[in-house]
CSV table of C-alpha atoms in Angstrom, one decimal:
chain,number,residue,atom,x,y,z
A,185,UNK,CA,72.6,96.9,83.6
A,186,UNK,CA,74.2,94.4,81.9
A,187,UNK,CA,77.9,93.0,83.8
A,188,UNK,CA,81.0,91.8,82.6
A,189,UNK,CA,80.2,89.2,80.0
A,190,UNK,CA,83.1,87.0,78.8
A,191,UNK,CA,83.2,84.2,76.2
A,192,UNK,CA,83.2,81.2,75.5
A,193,UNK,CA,82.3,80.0,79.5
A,194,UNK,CA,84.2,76.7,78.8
A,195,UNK,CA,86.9,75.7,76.1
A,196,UNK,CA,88.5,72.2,76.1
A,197,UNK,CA,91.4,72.1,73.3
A,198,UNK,CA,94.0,70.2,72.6
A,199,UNK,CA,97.9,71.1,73.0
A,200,UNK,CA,99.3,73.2,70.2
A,201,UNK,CA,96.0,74.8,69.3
A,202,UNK,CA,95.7,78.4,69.5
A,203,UNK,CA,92.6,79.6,71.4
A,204,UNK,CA,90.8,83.2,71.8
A,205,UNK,CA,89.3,84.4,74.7
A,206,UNK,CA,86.4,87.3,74.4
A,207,UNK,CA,85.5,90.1,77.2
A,208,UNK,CA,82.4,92.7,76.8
A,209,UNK,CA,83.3,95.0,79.6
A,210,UNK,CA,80.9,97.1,81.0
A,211,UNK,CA,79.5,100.2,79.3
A,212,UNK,CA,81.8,103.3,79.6
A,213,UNK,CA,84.5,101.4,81.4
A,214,UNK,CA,87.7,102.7,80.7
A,215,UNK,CA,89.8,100.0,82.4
A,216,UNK,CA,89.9,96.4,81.5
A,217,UNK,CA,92.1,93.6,82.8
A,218,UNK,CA,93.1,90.2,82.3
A,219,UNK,CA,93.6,87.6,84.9
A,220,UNK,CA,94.4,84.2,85.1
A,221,UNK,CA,93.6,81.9,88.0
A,222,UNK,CA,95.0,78.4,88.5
A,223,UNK,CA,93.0,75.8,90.8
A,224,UNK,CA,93.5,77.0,94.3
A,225,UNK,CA,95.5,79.9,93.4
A,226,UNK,CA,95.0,83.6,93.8
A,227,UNK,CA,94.7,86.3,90.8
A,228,UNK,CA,97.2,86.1,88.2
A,229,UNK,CA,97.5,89.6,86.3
A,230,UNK,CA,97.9,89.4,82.7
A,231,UNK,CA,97.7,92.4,80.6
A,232,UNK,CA,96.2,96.3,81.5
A,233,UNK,CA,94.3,98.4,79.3
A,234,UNK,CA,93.7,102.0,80.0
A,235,UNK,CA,91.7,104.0,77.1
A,236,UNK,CA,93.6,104.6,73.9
A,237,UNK,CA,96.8,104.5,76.2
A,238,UNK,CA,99.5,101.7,75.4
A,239,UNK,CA,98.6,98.5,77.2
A,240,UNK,CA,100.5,97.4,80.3
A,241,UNK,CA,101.3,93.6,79.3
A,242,UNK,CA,104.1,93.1,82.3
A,243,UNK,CA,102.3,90.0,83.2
A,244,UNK,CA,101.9,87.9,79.7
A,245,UNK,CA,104.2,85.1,80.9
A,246,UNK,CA,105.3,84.6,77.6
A,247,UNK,CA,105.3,85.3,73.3
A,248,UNK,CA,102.5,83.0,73.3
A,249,UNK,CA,100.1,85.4,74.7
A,250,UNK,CA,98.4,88.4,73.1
A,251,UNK,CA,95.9,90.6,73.7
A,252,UNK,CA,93.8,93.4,71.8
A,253,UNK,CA,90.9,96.1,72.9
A,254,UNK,CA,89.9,98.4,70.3
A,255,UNK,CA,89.0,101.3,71.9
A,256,UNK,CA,86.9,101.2,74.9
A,257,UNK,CA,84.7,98.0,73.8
A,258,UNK,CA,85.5,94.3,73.6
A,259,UNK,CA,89.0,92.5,74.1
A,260,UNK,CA,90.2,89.7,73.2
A,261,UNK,CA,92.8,87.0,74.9
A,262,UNK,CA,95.1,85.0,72.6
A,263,UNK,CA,97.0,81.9,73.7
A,264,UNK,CA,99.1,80.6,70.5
A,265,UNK,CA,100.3,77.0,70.9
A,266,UNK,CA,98.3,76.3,73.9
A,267,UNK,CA,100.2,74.3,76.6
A,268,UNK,CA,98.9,72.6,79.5
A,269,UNK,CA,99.9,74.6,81.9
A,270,UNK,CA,97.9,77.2,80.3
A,271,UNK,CA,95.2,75.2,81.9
A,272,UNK,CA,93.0,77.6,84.3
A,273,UNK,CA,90.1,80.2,84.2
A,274,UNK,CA,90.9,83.6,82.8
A,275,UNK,CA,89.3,86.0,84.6
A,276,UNK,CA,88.3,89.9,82.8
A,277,UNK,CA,87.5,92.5,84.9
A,278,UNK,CA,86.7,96.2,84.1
A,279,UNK,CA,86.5,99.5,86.0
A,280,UNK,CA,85.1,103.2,85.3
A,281,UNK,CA,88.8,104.4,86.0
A,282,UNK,CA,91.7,102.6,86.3
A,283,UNK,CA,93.2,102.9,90.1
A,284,UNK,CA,90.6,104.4,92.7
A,285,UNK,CA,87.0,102.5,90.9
A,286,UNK,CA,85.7,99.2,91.7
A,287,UNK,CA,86.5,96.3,89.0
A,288,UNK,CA,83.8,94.2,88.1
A,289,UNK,CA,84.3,90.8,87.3
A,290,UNK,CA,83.1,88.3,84.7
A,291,UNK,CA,82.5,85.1,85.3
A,292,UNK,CA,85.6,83.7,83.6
A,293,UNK,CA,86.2,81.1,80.8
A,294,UNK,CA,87.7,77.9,82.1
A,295,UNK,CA,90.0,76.6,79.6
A,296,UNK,CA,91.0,72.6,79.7
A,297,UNK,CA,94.3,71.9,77.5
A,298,UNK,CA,94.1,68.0,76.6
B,227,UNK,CA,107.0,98.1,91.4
B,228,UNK,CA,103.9,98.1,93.8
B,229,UNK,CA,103.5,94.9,96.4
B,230,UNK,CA,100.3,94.0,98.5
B,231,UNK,CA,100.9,91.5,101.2
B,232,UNK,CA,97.7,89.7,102.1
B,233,UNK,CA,98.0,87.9,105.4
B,234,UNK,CA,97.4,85.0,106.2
B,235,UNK,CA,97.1,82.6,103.2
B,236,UNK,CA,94.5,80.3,105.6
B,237,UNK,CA,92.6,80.7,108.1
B,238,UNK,CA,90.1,78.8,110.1
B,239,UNK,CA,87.9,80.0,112.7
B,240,UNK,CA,84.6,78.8,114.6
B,241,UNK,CA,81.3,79.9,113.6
B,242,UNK,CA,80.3,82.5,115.6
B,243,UNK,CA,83.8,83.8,116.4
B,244,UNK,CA,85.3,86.8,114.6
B,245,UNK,CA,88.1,86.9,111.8
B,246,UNK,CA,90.6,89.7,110.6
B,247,UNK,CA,92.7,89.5,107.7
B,248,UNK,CA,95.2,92.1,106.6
B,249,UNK,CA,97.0,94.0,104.0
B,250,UNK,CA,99.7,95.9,103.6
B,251,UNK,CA,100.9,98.1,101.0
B,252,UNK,CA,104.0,99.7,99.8
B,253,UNK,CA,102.5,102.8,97.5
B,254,UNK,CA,102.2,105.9,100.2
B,255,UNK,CA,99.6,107.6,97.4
B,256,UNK,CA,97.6,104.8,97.2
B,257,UNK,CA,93.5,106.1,98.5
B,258,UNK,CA,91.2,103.0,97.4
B,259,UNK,CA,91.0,99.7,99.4
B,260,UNK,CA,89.0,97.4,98.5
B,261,UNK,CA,88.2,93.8,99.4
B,262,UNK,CA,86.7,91.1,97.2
B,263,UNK,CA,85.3,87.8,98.2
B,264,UNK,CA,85.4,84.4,96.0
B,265,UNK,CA,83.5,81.9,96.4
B,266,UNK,CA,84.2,78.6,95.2
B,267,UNK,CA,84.1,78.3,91.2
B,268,UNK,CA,82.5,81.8,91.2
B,269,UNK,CA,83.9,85.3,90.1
B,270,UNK,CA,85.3,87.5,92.5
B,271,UNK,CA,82.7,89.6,94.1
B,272,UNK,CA,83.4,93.3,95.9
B,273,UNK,CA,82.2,93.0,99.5
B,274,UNK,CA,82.9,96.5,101.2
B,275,UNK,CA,86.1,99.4,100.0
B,276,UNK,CA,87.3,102.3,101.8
B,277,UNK,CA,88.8,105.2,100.5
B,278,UNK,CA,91.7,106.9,102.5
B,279,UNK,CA,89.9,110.0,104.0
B,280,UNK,CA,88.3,107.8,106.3
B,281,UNK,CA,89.6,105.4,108.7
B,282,UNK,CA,86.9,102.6,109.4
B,283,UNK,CA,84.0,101.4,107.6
B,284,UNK,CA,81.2,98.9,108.6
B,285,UNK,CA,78.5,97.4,106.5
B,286,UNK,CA,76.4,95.1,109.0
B,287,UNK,CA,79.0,92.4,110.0
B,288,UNK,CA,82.0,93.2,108.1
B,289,UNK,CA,83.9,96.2,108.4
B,290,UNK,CA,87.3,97.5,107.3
B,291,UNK,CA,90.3,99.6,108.9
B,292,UNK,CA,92.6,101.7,107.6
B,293,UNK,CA,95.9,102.8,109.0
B,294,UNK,CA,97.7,105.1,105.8
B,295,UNK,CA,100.4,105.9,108.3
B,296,UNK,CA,101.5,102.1,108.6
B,297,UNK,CA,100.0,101.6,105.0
B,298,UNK,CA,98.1,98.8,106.4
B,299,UNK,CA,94.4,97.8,105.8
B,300,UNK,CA,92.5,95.2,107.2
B,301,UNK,CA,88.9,93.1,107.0
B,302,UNK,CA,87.4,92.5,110.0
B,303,UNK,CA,83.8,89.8,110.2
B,304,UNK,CA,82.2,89.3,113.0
B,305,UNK,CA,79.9,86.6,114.1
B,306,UNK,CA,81.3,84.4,111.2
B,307,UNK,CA,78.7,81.8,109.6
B,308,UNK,CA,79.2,79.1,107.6
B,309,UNK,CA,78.6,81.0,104.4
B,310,UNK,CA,81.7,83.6,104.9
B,311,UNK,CA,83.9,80.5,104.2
B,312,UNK,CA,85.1,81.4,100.7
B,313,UNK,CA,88.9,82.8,99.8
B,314,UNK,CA,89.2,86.6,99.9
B,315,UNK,CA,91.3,89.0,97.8
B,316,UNK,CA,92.5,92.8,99.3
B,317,UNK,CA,93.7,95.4,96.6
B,318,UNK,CA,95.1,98.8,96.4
B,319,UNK,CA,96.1,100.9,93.9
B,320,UNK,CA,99.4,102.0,91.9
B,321,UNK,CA,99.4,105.5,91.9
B,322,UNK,CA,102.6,106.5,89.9
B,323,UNK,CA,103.6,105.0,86.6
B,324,UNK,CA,100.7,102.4,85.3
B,325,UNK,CA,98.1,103.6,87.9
B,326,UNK,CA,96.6,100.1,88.2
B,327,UNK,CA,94.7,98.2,90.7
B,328,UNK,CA,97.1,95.2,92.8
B,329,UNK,CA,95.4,92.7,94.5
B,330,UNK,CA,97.1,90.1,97.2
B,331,UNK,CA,97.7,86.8,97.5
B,332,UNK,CA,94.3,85.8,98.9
B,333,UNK,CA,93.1,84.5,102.1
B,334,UNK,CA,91.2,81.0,102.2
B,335,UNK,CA,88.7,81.4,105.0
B,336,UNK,CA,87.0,78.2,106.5
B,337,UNK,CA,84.2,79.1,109.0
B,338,UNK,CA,84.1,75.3,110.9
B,339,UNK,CA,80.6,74.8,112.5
């Protein structure tokens, strides 16, 4: 079956822009995360969503990141007024169940900030 | 809140020779451990997990050891090639509160012919 599909692969803006980041998870995945990853760094976590429960976004480092999931289908990454050191790939990862399942990874968007 | 220590950040070993990384973890209730691998400028890839009612697992030349009572788990490769170079991640679980997976700090493996 189909994987973890996010989009766009690449996105090169410049600073100040806003940019939004898409994840399909996979079918009937109740768990979807959001990760960012500098160069040479490890995994950065982001924001948790669980079902229709309230999001765990302890990791947004700041106002200028957002994220939405409707249910369990697609989510979506915001970055408002895009810095450079937003600069990295953002990683999505989904799970049957939250704590004891496997996540499965997509293969990232890499996102350039000019 | 939860903390997984990944140990250590690099490591470089001889092809042929074997390499252990490990993990602690502070959550007592925590039952899944797995282990991803990352190659470079790919997506994080699960390579072998355990769960905590058993206390090894192999899966041809990597396997993986649990200890719940020191809440430590570690990867062990044996007969390292060249194509186990690549950074690896450990994880365990959250149990109370947001019931989430952790992962460490990652381990950047070089496998030097």
């Amino acid at each position: 079956g189909a994987g973890v599909s996010q989009s766009p692969s690449n996105k090169v803006t410049e600073k100040g822009k806003d940019v939004e980041l898409r994840c399909d998870p996979i079918s009937g995945h109740t768990a979807l995360y959001w990760y960012r990853q500098r160069l040479g760094q490890g995994l950065e976590f982001l924001i948790y969503f669980q079902g229709n429960s309230a999001p765990d976004k302890s990791g947004l480092p700041s106002d200028r990141f957002s994220a939405e999931r409707t249910g369990e289908s697609v989510s979506t990454l915001t970055i408002q007024r895009t810095q450079q050191e937003d600069s990295a790939v953002y990683l999505c990862a989904s799970s049957y169940l939250p704590r004891d399942q496997p996540q499965h990874f997509g293969d990232g968007t890499r996102l350039s900030i000019l | 809140g939860e903390n997984v220590e990944q140990h250590p950040s690099t490591l470089s070993v001889q092809e042929g020779d074997s390499a252990v990384i490990k993990c602690t973890y502070s959550d007592s209730a925590s039952n899944y451990f797995p282990w991803y691998k990352q190659e470079l400028g790919k997506r994080p890839q699960l390579i072998i997990d355990i769960r905590s009612n058993v206390g090894e697992k192999k899966d041809q030349r990597i396997a993986v050891t649990l200890n719940k009572t020191a809440k430590h788990f570690s990867l062990h490769i044996t007969e390292t090639q060249p194509e186990d170079s690549a950074v690896y991640f450990c994880a365990a679980p959250i149990i109370q509160g947001a019931q989430k997976l952790v992962f460490g700090q990652g381990t950047r493996l070089t496998i030097n012919p």
